[in-house]
Coordinates of C-alpha atoms in Angstrom, one line a residue:
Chain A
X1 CA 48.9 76.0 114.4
X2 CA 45.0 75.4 113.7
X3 CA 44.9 75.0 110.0
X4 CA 43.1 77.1 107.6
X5 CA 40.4 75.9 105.9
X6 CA 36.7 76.3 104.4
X7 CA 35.3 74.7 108.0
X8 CA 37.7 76.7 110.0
X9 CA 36.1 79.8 108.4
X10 CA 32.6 78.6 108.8
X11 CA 33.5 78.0 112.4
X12 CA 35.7 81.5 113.4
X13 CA 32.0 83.5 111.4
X14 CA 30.1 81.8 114.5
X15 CA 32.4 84.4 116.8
X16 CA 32.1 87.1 114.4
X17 CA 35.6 86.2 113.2
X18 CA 37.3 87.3 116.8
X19 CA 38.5 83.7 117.6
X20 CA 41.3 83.8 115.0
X21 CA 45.1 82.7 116.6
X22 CA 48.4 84.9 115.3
X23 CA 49.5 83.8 112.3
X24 CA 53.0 83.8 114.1
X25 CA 54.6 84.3 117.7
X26 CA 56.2 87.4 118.5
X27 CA 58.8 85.8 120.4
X28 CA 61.9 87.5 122.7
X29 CA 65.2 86.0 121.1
X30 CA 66.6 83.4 122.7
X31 CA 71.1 83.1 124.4
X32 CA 71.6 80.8 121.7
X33 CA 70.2 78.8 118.4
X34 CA 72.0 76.3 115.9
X35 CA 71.6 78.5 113.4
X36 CA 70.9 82.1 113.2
X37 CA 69.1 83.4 109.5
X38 CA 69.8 87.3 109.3
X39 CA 66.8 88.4 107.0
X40 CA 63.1 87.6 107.2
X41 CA 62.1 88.2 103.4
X42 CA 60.7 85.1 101.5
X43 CA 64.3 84.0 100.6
X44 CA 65.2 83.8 104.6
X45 CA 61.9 82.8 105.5
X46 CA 61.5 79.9 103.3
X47 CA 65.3 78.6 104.2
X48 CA 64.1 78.5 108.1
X49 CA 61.1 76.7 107.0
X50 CA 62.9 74.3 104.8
X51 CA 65.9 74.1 107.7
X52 CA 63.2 72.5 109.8
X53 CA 60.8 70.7 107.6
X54 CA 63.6 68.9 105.4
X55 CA 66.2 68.7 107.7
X56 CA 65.2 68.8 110.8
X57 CA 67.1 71.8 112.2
X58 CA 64.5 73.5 114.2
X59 CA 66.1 75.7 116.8
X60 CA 66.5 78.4 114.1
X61 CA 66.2 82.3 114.4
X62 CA 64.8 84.4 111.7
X63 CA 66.6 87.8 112.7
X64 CA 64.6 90.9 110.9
X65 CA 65.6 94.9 111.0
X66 CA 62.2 96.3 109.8
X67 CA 58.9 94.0 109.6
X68 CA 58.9 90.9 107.8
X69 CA 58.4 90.6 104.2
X70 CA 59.1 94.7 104.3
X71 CA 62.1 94.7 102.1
X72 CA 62.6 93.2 98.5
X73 CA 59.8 90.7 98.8
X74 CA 57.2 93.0 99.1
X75 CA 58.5 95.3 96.2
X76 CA 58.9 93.3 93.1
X77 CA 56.2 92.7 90.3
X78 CA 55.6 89.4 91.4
X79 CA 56.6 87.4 87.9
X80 CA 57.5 83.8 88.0
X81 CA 59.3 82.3 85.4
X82 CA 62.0 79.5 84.4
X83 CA 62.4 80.5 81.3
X84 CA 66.4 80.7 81.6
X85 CA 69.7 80.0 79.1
X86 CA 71.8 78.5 81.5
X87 CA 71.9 75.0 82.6
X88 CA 72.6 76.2 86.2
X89 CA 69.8 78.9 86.3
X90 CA 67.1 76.6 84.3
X91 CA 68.0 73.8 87.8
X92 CA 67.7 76.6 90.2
X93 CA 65.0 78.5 89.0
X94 CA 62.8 75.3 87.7
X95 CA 63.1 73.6 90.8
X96 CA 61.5 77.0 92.0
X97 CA 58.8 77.4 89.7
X98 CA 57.8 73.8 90.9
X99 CA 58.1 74.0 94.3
X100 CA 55.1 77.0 93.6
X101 CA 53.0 74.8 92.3
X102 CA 51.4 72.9 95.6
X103 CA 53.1 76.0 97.9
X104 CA 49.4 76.8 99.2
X105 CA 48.7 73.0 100.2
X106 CA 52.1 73.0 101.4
X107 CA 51.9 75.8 103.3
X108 CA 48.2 75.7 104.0
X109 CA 48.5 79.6 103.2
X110 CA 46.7 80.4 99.8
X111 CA 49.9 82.2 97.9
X112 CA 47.3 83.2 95.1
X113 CA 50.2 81.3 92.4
X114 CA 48.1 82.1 89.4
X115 CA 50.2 80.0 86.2
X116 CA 48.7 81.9 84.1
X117 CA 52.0 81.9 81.4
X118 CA 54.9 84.5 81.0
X119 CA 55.1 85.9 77.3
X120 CA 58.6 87.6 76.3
X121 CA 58.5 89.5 72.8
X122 CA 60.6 89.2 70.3
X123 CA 60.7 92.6 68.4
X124 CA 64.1 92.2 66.4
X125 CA 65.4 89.8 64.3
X126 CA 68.3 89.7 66.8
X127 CA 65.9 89.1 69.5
X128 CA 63.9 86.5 68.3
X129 CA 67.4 84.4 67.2
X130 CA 68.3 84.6 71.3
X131 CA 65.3 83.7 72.8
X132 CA 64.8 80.7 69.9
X133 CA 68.2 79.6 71.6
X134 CA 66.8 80.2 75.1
X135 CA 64.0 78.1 73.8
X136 CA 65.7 75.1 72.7
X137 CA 68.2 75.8 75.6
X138 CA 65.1 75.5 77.9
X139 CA 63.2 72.6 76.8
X140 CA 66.6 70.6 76.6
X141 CA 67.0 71.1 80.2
X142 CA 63.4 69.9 81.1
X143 CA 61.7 73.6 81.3
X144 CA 58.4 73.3 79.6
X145 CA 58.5 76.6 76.3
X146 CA 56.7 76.9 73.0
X147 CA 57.6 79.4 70.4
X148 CA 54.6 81.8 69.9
X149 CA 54.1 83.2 66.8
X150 CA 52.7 86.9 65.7
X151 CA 49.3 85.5 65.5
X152 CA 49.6 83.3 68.9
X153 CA 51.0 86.3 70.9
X154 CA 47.8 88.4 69.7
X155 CA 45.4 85.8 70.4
X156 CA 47.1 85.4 73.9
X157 CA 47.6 89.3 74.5
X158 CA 45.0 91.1 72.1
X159 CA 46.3 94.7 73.7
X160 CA 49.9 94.0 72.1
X161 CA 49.8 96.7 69.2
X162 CA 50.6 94.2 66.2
X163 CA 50.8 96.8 63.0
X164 CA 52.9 96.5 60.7
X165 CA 54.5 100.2 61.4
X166 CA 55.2 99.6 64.9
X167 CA 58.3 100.7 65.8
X168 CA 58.9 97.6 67.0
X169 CA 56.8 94.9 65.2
X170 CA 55.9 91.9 67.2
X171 CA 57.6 88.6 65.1
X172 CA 57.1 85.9 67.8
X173 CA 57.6 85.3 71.4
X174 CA 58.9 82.8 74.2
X175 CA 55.8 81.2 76.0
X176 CA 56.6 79.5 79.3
X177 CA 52.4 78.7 79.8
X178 CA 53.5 77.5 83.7
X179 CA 55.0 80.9 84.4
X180 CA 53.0 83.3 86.0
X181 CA 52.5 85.4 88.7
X182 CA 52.0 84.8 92.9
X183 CA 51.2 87.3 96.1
X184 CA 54.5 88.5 97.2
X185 CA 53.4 89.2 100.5
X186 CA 51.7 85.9 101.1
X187 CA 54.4 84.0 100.2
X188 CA 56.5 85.6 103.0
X189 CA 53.5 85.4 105.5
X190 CA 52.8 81.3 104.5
X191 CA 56.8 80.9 105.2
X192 CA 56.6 82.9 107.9
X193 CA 53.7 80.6 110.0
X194 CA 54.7 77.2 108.5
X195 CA 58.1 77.7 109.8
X196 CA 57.0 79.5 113.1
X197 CA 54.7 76.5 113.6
X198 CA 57.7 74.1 113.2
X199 CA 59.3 75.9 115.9
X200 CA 61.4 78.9 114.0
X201 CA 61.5 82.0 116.2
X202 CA 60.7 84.9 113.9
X203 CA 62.2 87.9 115.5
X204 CA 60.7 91.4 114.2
X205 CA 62.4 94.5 114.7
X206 CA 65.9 93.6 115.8
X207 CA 68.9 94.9 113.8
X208 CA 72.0 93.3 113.3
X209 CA 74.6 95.4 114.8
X210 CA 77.6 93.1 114.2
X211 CA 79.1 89.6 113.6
X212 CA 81.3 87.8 116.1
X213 CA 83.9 85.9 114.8
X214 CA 86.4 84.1 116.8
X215 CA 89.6 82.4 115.4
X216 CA 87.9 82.6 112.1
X217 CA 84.7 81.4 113.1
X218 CA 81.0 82.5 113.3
X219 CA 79.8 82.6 117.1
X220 CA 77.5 84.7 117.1
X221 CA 75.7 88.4 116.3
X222 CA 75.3 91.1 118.3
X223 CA 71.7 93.0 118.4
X224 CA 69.7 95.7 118.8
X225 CA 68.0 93.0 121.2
X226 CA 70.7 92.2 123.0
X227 CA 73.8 89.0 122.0
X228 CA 72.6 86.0 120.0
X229 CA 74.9 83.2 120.3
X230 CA 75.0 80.5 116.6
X231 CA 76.4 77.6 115.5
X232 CA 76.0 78.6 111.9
X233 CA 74.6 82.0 110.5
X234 CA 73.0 82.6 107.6
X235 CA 73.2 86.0 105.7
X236 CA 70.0 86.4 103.4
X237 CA 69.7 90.4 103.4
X238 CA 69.5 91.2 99.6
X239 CA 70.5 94.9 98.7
X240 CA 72.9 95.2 101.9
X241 CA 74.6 92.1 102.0
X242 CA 78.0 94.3 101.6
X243 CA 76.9 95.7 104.9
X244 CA 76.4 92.9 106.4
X245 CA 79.4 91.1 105.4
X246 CA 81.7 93.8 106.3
X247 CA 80.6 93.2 109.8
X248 CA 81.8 89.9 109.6
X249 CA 85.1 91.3 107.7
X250 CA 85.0 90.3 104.1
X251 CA 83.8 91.5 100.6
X252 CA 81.5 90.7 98.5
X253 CA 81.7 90.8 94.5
X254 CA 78.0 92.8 94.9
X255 CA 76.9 96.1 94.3
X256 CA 73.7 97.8 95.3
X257 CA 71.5 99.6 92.9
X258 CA 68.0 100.7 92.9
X259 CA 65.1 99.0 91.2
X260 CA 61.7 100.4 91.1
X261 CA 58.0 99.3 89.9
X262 CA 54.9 101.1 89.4
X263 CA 51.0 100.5 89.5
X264 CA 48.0 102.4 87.5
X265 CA 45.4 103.3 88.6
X266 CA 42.5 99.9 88.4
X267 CA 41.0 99.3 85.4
X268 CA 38.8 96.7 84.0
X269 CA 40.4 93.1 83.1
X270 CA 42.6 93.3 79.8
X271 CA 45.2 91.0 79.8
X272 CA 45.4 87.8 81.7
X273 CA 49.1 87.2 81.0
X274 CA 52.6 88.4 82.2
X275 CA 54.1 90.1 79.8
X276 CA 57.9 91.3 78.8
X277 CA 59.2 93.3 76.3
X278 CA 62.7 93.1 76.1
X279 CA 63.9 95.5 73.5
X280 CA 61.6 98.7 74.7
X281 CA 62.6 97.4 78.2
X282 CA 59.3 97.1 80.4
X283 CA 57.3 94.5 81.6
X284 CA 53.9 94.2 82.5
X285 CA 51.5 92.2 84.1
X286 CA 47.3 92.8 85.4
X287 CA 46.6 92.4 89.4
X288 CA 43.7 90.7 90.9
X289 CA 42.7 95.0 91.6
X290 CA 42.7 95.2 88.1
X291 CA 46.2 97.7 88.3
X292 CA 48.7 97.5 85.6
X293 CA 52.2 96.6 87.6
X294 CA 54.9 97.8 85.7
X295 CA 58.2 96.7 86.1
X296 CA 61.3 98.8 83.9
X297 CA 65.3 98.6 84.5
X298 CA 67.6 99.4 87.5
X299 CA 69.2 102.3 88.2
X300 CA 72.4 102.3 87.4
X301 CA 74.5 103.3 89.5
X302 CA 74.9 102.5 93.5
X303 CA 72.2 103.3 95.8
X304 CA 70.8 102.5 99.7
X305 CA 67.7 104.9 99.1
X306 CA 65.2 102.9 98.3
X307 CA 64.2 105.6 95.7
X308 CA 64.2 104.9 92.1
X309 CA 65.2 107.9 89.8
X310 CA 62.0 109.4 87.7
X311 CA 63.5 109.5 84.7
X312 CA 63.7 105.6 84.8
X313 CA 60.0 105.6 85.2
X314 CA 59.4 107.7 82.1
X315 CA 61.6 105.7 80.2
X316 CA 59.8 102.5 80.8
X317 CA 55.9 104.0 80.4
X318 CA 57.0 105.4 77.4
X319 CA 58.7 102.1 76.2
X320 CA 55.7 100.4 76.9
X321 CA 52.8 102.7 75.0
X322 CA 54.8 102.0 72.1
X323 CA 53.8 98.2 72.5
X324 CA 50.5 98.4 74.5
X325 CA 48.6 102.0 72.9
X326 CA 45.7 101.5 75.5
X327 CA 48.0 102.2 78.6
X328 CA 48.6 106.2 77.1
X329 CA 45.8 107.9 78.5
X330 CA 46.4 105.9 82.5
X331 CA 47.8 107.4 85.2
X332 CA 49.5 105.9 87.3
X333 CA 48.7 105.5 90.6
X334 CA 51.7 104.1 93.2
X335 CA 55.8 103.9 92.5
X336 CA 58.8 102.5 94.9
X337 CA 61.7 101.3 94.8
X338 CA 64.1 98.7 96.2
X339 CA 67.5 98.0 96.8
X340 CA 68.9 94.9 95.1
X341 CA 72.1 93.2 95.1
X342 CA 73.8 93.0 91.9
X343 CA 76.7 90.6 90.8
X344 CA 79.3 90.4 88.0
X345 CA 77.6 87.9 85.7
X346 CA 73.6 88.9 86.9
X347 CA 73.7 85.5 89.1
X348 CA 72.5 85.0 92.4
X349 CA 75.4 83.8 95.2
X350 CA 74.5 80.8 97.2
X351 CA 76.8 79.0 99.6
X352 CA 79.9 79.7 102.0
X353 CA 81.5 82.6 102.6
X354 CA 85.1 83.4 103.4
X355 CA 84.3 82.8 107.4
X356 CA 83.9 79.4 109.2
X357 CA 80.1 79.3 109.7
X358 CA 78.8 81.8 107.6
X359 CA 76.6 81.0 105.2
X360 CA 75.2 83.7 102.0
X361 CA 72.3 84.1 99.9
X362 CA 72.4 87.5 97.7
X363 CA 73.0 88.7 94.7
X364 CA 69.7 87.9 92.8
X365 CA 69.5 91.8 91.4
X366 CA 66.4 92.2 89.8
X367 CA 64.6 88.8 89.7
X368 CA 64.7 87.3 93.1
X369 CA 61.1 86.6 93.7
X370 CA 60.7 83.9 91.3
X371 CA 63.3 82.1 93.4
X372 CA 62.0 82.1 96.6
X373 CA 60.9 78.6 97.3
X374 CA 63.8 77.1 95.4
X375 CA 66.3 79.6 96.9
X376 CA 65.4 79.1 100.7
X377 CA 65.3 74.6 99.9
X378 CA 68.8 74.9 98.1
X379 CA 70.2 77.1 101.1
X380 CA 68.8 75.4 103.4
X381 CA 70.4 71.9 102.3
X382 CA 74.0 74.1 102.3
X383 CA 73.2 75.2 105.7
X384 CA 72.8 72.1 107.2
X385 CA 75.4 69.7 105.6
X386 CA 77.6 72.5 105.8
X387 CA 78.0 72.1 102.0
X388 CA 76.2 73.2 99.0
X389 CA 73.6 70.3 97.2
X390 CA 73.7 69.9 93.5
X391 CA 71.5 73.2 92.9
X392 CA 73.7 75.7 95.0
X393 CA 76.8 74.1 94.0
X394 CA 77.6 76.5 90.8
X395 CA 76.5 79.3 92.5
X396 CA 79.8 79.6 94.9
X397 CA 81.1 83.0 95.3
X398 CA 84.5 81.4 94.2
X399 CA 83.1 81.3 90.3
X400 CA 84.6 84.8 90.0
X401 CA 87.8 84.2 90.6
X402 CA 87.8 80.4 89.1
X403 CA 85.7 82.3 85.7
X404 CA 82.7 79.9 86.2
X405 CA 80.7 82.7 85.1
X406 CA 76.6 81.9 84.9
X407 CA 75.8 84.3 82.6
X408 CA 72.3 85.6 82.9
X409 CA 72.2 88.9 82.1
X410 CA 69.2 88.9 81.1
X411 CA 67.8 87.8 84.7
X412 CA 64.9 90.2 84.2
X413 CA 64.7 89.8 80.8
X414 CA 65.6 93.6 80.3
X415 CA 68.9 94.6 80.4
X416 CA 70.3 95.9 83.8
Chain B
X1 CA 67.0 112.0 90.9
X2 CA 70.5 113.5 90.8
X3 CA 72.0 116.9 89.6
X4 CA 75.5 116.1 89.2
X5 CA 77.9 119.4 89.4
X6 CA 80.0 119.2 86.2
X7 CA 83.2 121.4 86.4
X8 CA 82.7 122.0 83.2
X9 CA 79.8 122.9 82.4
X10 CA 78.1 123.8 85.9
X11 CA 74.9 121.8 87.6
X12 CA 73.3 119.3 85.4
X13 CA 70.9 117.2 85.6
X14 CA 72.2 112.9 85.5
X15 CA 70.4 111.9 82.5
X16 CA 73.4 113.6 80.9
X17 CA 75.6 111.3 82.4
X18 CA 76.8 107.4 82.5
X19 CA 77.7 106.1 85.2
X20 CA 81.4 104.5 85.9
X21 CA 81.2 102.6 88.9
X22 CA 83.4 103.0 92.1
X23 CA 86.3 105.1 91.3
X24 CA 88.5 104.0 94.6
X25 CA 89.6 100.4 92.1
X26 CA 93.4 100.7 92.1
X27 CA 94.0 98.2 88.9
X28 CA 96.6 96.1 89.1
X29 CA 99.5 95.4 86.7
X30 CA 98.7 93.2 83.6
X31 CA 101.2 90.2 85.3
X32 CA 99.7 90.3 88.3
X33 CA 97.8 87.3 90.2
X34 CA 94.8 86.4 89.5
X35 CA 93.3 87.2 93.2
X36 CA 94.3 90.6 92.2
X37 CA 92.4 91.5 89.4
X38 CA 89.2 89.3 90.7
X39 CA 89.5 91.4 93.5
X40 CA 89.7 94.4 91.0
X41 CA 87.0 93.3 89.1
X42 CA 84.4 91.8 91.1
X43 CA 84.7 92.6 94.6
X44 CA 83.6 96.1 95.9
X45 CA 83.1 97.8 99.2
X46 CA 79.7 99.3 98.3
X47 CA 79.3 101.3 101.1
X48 CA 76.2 102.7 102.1
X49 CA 76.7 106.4 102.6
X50 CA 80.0 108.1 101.2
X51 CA 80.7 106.7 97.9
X52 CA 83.5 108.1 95.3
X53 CA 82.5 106.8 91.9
X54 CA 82.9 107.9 88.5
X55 CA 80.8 109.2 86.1
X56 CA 81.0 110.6 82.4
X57 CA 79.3 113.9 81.5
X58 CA 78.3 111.6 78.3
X59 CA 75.6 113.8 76.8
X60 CA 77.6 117.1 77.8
X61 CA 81.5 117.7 77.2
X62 CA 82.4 113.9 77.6
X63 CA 84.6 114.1 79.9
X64 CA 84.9 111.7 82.9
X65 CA 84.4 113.1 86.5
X66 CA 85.5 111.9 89.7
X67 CA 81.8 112.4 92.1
X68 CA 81.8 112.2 95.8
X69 CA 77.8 111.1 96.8
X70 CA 76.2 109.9 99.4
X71 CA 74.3 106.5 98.4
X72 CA 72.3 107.0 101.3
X73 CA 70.9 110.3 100.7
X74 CA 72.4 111.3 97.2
X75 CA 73.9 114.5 98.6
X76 CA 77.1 115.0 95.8
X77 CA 79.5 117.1 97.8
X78 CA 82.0 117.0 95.1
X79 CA 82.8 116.6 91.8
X80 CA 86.0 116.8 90.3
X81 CA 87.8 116.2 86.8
X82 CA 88.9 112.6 87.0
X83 CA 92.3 113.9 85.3
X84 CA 94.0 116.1 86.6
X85 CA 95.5 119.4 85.0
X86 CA 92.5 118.4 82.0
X87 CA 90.7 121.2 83.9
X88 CA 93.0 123.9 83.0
X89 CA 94.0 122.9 79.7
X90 CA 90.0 123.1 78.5
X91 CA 89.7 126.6 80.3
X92 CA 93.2 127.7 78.4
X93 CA 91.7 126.1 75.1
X94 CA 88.2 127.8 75.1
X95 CA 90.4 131.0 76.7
X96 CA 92.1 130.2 73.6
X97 CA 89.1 130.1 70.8
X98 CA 87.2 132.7 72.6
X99 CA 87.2 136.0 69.9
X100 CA 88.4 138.9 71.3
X101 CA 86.4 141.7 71.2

């Protein structure tokens, strides 16, 4: 891989910029690898790279339906934030955040991780009680938060509407000044060649069409490119992991909804914060284009479609005038939706599953972007040993039935 | 966006409704083990295409329905009254009220 860098630019604008290499191989799949890693979104992207720069399992496959980065990854509003109640989700998501931090050196792929500080409003008494927990419950685990008060959270946001006869009156707000926001897409691209260029096959355009499991174990899947032959498989296919694992012939305690985001159109720079309001349930954050990417609830009820309902979209624009007035007269330019995994307590599920082999990553609903760095280490580490580290560990699918519930229903900070 | 078919009260649109989740969940008997009702409560088929779930005509007559969709391509090719015989009781009852002439 020739690195990127200010002299490498220099030298490629000598040729006119025509002497740049692929970012990645397009290789044919191979009989056989140790491990085969269905999924290549940032969360299955970023295990194969940590599979190979950690632990030194290298003759991986990155197995992908569509394109890479299509899915999940390159449909979320970007937010990153570690701003959580539970012990386990503060480790998990923490470790995350941090791993951002030096991502682009890591890489040597400029992510564009802007800390530029996650604000969540408090705009009931009830609300501002919980998130002063989550705030003590934060900084005890290690996760630097300060409380904001009314006139902090203007002074930080000066388009929050702060009057006195707002329907919902700003009284505070949990500050997390590391959170921020990162290019979805080039996190899944700088995955994508720092694994390739430790020897990952990423595999484009090849479908899982079923598992093969012998004498209850893993041994391989089967293809639209033909029969892959693994040692271990990993399933990291948020928002059809239940397809997946009824190829391989068990359930999952998952169910897919739809969750969708919208952009305005570009306007001039107003607010250089992430914002999330909790009670009128939106959240809301500028781009580097200057659009407005709004972010609102799932839809509740089951759904493949990648199609969010409308009248989700109305509820969350109108939620969000109420606290931001300037936004009334914007149109709004772009809308999708996603398909996301959800589980029983709103955590993610990290670790074995019921076949000898197979390995799963799902069930981060509506906030897995956040994750992807510490997601793709902590699965990697359970991949290889075979057993989950210290991070995964609580994240077993067995917490159901042994009612180790990680209650984070308020992943998103809006309710799902 | 759907329009959910309410036996009731004809087409409507599904901001009328709440949704109950997948109506195929056969509870199991209070003593039962606990692998039974985790199964019951957690785990879920979530099939992508045919689904039969529930949902509540919340904002409409209240009643709970029993919805045959598509989560693939939202095409509801039933919806029935998730009790049965309430059908014909509400059609005698408003039968019933209805003033004659």
């Amino acid at each position: 891989m020739k690195r990127y860098s200010v002299f490498a630019l220099a030298r490629n604008a000598m040729s006119y910029h025509q002497g740049w290499e692929r970012a990645w191989r397009a290789p044919e799949p191979k009989s056989e690898y140790d491990v085969v890693i269905v999924g290549a979104g940032g969360h299955g992207l970023a295990t194969a790279y940590y599979l190979a720069k950690n632990h030194g399992v290298r003759n991986v496959a990155v197995i992908e339906k569509g394109w890479l980065g299509g899915g999940n990854t390159g449909r979320n509003t970007t937010i990153i934030r570690s701003n959580y109640l539970q012990d386990e989700s503060a480790a998990l998501y923490e470790l995350s955040r941090g791993l951002f931090e030096d991502l682009s050196q890591k890489l040597n792929f400029n992510i564009m991780f802007s800390p530029r500080g996650v604000l969540m409003l408090a705009q009931t008494e009830h609300e501002k009680r919980a998130l002063k927990r989550t705030l003590h419950a934060t900084r005890l685990n290690g996760v630097h938060t300060e409380w904001a008060e009314p006139s902090k959270v203007k002074s930080l946001c000066p388009i929050i509407n702060d009057s006195a006869d707002a329907r919902f009156p700003i009284l505070g707000g949990l500050w997390q000044p590391r959170g921020g926001t990162a290019r979805h897409d080039a996190v899944a691209w700088g995955f994508a060649r720092a694994a390739d260029d430790l020897g990952v096959d990423v595999i484009q355009n090849c479908a899982v069409e079923g598992v093969d499991v012998q004498g209850g174990r893993v041994v391989g899947v089967q293809t639209s490119k033909g029969a892959i032959r693994c040692k271990k498989l990993g399933i990291v296919v948020a928002g059809h992991s239940s397809v997946l694992a009824d190829m391989a012939g068990f359930r999952m305690p998952i169910e897919s909804v739809a969750l969708q985001a919208l952009v305005s159109e570009p306007i001039k720079p107003c607010m250089d914060i992430v914002v999330m309001a909790n009670t009128v349930h939106g959240y809301m954050s500028q781009s580097d284009k200057g659009e407005l990417v709004i972010g609102g609830g799932a839809d509740g009820f089951n759904n493949y479609s990648q199609r969010g309902s409308f009248h989700h979209v109305e509820e969350t624009v109108t939620a969000l005038v109420e606290t931001f007035p300037i936004i009334s007269r914007l149109k709004m330019l772009r809308q999708w939706g996603g398909v996301v995994d959800m589980t029983g307590d709103r955590s993610p599920i990290i670790g074995k599953a019921p076949v000898e082999g197979i390995f799963v990553n799902c069930g981060w609903g509506t906030g897995g972007f956040k994750a992807t760095p510490g997601s793709g280490h902590c699965f990697a580490a359970t991949i290889a040993q075979g057993e989950p580290d210290d991070v995964a560990a609580p994240f077993s699918m067995g917490r159901f039935a042994e009612g180790r519930m990680i209650d984070e229903s308020v992943a998103a900070a809006v309710a799902h | 966006m759907l329009r959910i078919p309410c036996p009731y009260c004809g087409p409507r649109d599904h901001a009328e409704f709440d949704y109950g989740g997948d109506a195929t969940v056969v509870w199991p008997a209070l003593d039962d083990t606990t692998e039974a009702w985790v199964e019951a409560l957690y785990f879920r088929d979530d099939p992508k295409g045919p689904h039969r779930e529930l949902w509540r005509h919340a904002r409409g007559c209240r009643l709970w329905l029993i919805v045959e969709r598509d989560t693939v391509t939202h095409e509801i090719s039933a919806a029935h009254p998730a009790h049965p015989g309430m059908a014909d009781e509400v059609t005698a009852q408003s039968q019933a009220e209805t003033p004659s002439a």
